[in-house]
Each structure stands twice: as C-alpha cells, then as structure tokens.
Amino acid sequence: MAEKRSSFTGKLGFVLATAGSAVGLGNIWRFPYLAAQHGGGIFLLVYLVLALTFGFALMCAEIAIGRKTGLSAIGAYKKLDKRFAFTGIIASLVPIIILPYYSVIGGWIIKYLSVFVTGNMAEAAQDGFFDNFISAPTEPIGWFLIYLALTALVVLFGVEKGIEKVSKIMMPVLVVLTVFIAVYSLFMPGAIDGLLYYITPDFSKFSGTTVLAAMGQLFYSMSLAMGIMITYGSYMKKDVNLESSVKQIELFDTGIAFFAGLMIIPAVFAFSGGDESALGKGPGLMFVTLPKVFESMPGGSIIGTVFFILVLFAALTSSISLMETVVSIFMDKFGWSRKATCIGVFAGCVALGLPSCLGYGVLSDVTVFGMAFLDFFDFISNSVLMPIVALVTCILVGYVIKPKALIEEIELSGKFKRKTLFTIVIKYIAPVCIVAILIFSILETTGVIKV
Ligand code: PHE
C-alpha cells in the first residue's frame, strides 16, 4: 500500500503545497483580529515564541509520523500504537467542525468581492455595512452556499494539480500585495500608534487567555493537530529535508500573518482616531477596516478587488484541503464513491454551517456558552479538540514510541539540528503547557473563573 502512495516531486513541491494549505483565512482574517483583541504586541510575542518552539516541534512530529507510517491520521496513530487509535479519530473531527464555518466566512469574502467588482466599494466602507450584511436573514446563506459549492466542485473533479500550479503564481502575488497594503496602511495619519500597539508587548495585558488564543491560532494557522500534516508527511519523499522544510513553511505562514496584522491594526487606529475599543471587533475586523483603507487609496477599487480575489483563493486552497480530508475519511471508512461522498459532505456542511451563518442575525439570541455559533465552533475546535490531539501526540511521541523513533525518521534526510529542542518540547514543555491551558480554558468558559 505504502508503495502506491503518490508523493510530492521534491522539496519545493512539498513546501508550497503545505504552505498552500497553511496559508488561508487563518493568517489574513483570524490572526489580526486575535492580535487586536488580545493586547497587540504581547500576543505577537507569545505567538512567535510558541511558533518557534511548539509549532516547530509539533509540525516536525506530525510530518515525521506521516512519513514514517506512510498513512493518514486514522491509520497512522493506530500503526504507531493501537491504544492511540482514538487520537486519529478526534483529529479527523476537527476538519469536520472547521469546514462548515470556514465556508461561511468564505461566503463573506465572495460577497465583498462582488461588491468591489460592481464598483460599490463606498458602500462596503460605510459603518454598519458588515453588521447589516451578516445579520440579514437570507443573504449570507446564499454566499455561503456558493462558496461551499465551489469547494465541493473542485474536490469532486479533483483538479488539485491545476490548483497547485495556480498557487505557485497566486501565493507570491498575495505576499506582494499584503506587503504593499501594509506599507500603505502605515503611512496613514495616526497609524503609528497602531503600529506601536501591534509590535510593543505590554506585559500587563498578558494572561492565560493570551496563551490559549495564541496556541489555538498556531494550530489553526499551521493546520496542526487535525491530521493534515500527517497526511502531507505521508506523501513526502524520504530524501527531502524535513527540518528545513518545516522552517520554510513556518516562515511563510507566520510572515503572511504578521503582514496581515500590519495591514489591518494600524489602519484600525487611523480610522478610529486611536480608540482601542475599535480593536475588539472580533471576526469582523478585516471586513470592517479594509474596505475603509481601500476607499482612501487611489485606485482602491481595483486594489481591493485584486485583494479579495487573492484572499478568496487562499481560502479556497485551504477549504479544498479541508474538504478533501473529510471526503477521504468517509470514502475510506464506508467505501462510498467520491461523488456520493462529496454530495453527502456538502449536505452535512450545509446543515452544520447554517447555524454559524445565522448566528449573528436570526439566531443571535441563541448562544452556546455565551458565544455565537461560529465563535463556538471555532472555540471548540481550536481551544479544545486541537490541544487534546496535540497533548496525546506529545505523550505518544515522548513516552510511548519515544522521540528517538521520529528523530531517526527526520535524520533520514539530513542532520536534525534542533533535536534537543524537539525532545524537550515534546516531552516536557508542551504537555505541561497544554494541560494548564486546557484546564484554564474550561474553567473560563464555564464561568468558574473570570478574566
Ligand atoms: N491553516 C488554514 C488557515 O490558516 C486553515 C486550515 C486548517 C486549512 C486545516 C486546512 C486545514 O486558514
């Protein structure tokens, strides 16, 4: 079986394909609003520290598990140790939870794109436009369905090769445009305060929630703790340098997230006259602020259109990899055809996505632990399930199969320079932090403690 598995042609192919899955709404939409909500510079600092330690060790571990076993999550955990088979199942639940709400946001992007394409940028830049849109009874559903259908079509026809080729052009354009808009934002009057807020850590704003949010974001953004990296690792050739691939993927992913923050946070300051409460907008931050930035730019209508096309593209490459994972789980498990599975997954996503879609409008009175549905699904996957998967993975690697087993796999393709860091993080630091954070997050959500 393992011999039949297709593989990426080389390092560049591997890094680009993995970065295509990793770079998505997580970087452009989620990172800036979380950074804004959780104290700016302190969040950025915590995120960077976690990325270089946790993120590095976990991504190495997951890719190595995939390459060693030649299997996707469900089979891989089972092969390493039968008692850990359940981890593969929990990991597979994560994309099932994320995909529907990811598509709701994908729908918002298409809506904005349509507004820009039809020359109605000024409308989108008005206060209240975003809130009115997401609280409308039916309109967000239509866009959500269009986005989901686009994703499903690609997965159905499996035009992955095409997508990969296009990624190679679109991704660099996205980088250039993000840097360009970020620089433009920085030159707006009042933006410097925002820049300072974003890059200067204020330690009085540090709390357990900061770490929890940063860790959830790390898993999300790097597509960790949900089996995706294991699957990608299983397609990786033994002679491709694993450690340096991980470094490049991290750099790509974190770089785009950093510039997305630069693009949005200083602009929020500029438009709100330095009012920090404007940063608490949460999921809406990108949709509320960026149209204003574009409106103030010469040629903003065109730049905005290109921007939303690229974001749509980055989101699609991610949701396609999410749906592909979900579809393959069901195909493997029940032996259904690709077509039937796609239709089934589409229907399931519609059902699961509708509450998220209506959660800010018709269903806004219904909350789960005080959160709208979309925020709840985001929370349960990022702050609960992913930490659990990461914790169990650390225990499995640290104490059952032992780090050495993976270090050997990693060293098949060159010296593993940071193997001491890898071992310490996997055995001690990660498990302790994750347990502390899980307990904290459960106490906080259930209202036992207040932050
Ligand atoms: N990492 C993607 C992002 O940042 C989200 C994603 C998660 C994509 C899991 C695929 C798989 O948007």
mmCIF file of C-alpha atoms and ligand atoms in Angstrom, residues 18-30 94-95 98 102 217-224 226 228-229 232 253 314-315 317-323 325 382 386, ligand 1:
data_model
loop_
_atom_site.group_PDB
_atom_site.id
_atom_site.type_symbol
_atom_site.label_atom_id
_atom_site.label_comp_id
_atom_site.label_asym_id
_atom_site.label_seq_id
_atom_site.Cartn_x
_atom_site.Cartn_y
_atom_site.Cartn_z
ATOM 1 C CA THR A 18 1.879 22.556 2.568
ATOM 2 C CA ALA A 19 2.061 26.324 2.680
ATOM 3 C CA GLY A 20 -0.992 26.415 0.371
ATOM 4 C CA SER A 21 -2.971 24.541 2.981
ATOM 5 C CA ALA A 22 -1.486 26.506 5.873
ATOM 6 C CA VAL A 23 -1.900 29.998 4.437
ATOM 7 C CA GLY A 24 -5.553 30.874 4.450
ATOM 8 C CA LEU A 25 -8.174 32.804 6.328
ATOM 9 C CA GLY A 26 -6.287 31.930 9.497
ATOM 10 C CA ASN A 27 -3.486 34.268 8.511
ATOM 11 C CA ILE A 28 -5.391 37.098 6.917
ATOM 12 C CA TRP A 29 -8.655 37.137 8.809
ATOM 13 C CA ARG A 30 -8.114 35.383 12.124
ATOM 14 C CA VAL A 94 -11.540 18.847 13.619
ATOM 15 C CA PRO A 95 -11.772 19.461 9.860
ATOM 16 C CA ILE A 98 -13.982 23.749 10.792
ATOM 17 C CA TYR A 102 -14.804 28.327 7.226
ATOM 18 C CA GLN A 217 -4.233 30.194 16.409
ATOM 19 C CA LEU A 218 -0.944 28.389 15.938
ATOM 20 C CA PHE A 219 -2.662 25.039 15.472
ATOM 21 C CA TYR A 220 -5.217 26.571 13.156
ATOM 22 C CA SER A 221 -2.856 28.555 11.042
ATOM 23 C CA MET A 222 -0.314 25.784 10.615
ATOM 24 C CA SER A 223 -3.003 23.165 10.049
ATOM 25 C CA LEU A 224 -1.685 21.218 13.060
ATOM 26 C CA MET A 226 -6.010 17.759 12.789
ATOM 27 C CA ILE A 228 -3.493 17.289 7.814
ATOM 28 C CA MET A 229 0.270 17.448 8.315
ATOM 29 C CA TYR A 232 1.052 15.566 3.824
ATOM 30 C CA ASP A 253 2.852 31.148 7.316
ATOM 31 C CA ALA A 314 -6.005 31.489 -0.304
ATOM 32 C CA ALA A 315 -9.217 30.480 1.469
ATOM 33 C CA THR A 317 -6.917 26.241 -1.334
ATOM 34 C CA SER A 318 -7.366 25.733 2.405
ATOM 35 C CA SER A 319 -11.018 24.709 2.325
ATOM 36 C CA ILE A 320 -10.328 22.362 -0.565
ATOM 37 C CA SER A 321 -7.696 20.607 1.526
ATOM 38 C CA LEU A 322 -10.137 20.514 4.440
ATOM 39 C CA MET A 323 -12.915 19.039 2.321
ATOM 40 C CA THR A 325 -9.576 15.332 4.081
ATOM 41 C CA ASN A 382 -9.154 25.381 18.258
ATOM 42 C CA MET A 386 -6.740 20.550 18.885
HETATM 43 N N1 PHE B 1 -4.434 26.731 8.034
HETATM 44 C C1 PHE B 1 -5.580 27.232 7.351
HETATM 45 C C2 PHE B 1 -5.683 28.715 7.550
HETATM 46 O O1 PHE B 1 -4.844 29.347 8.123
HETATM 47 C C3 PHE B 1 -6.835 26.592 7.792
HETATM 48 C C4 PHE B 1 -6.797 25.169 7.538
HETATM 49 C C5 PHE B 1 -6.824 24.318 8.547
HETATM 50 C C6 PHE B 1 -6.696 24.685 6.272
HETATM 51 C C7 PHE B 1 -6.756 22.970 8.303
HETATM 52 C C8 PHE B 1 -6.622 23.379 6.016
HETATM 53 C C9 PHE B 1 -6.641 22.526 7.044
HETATM 54 O O2 PHE B 1 -6.628 29.308 7.122
#
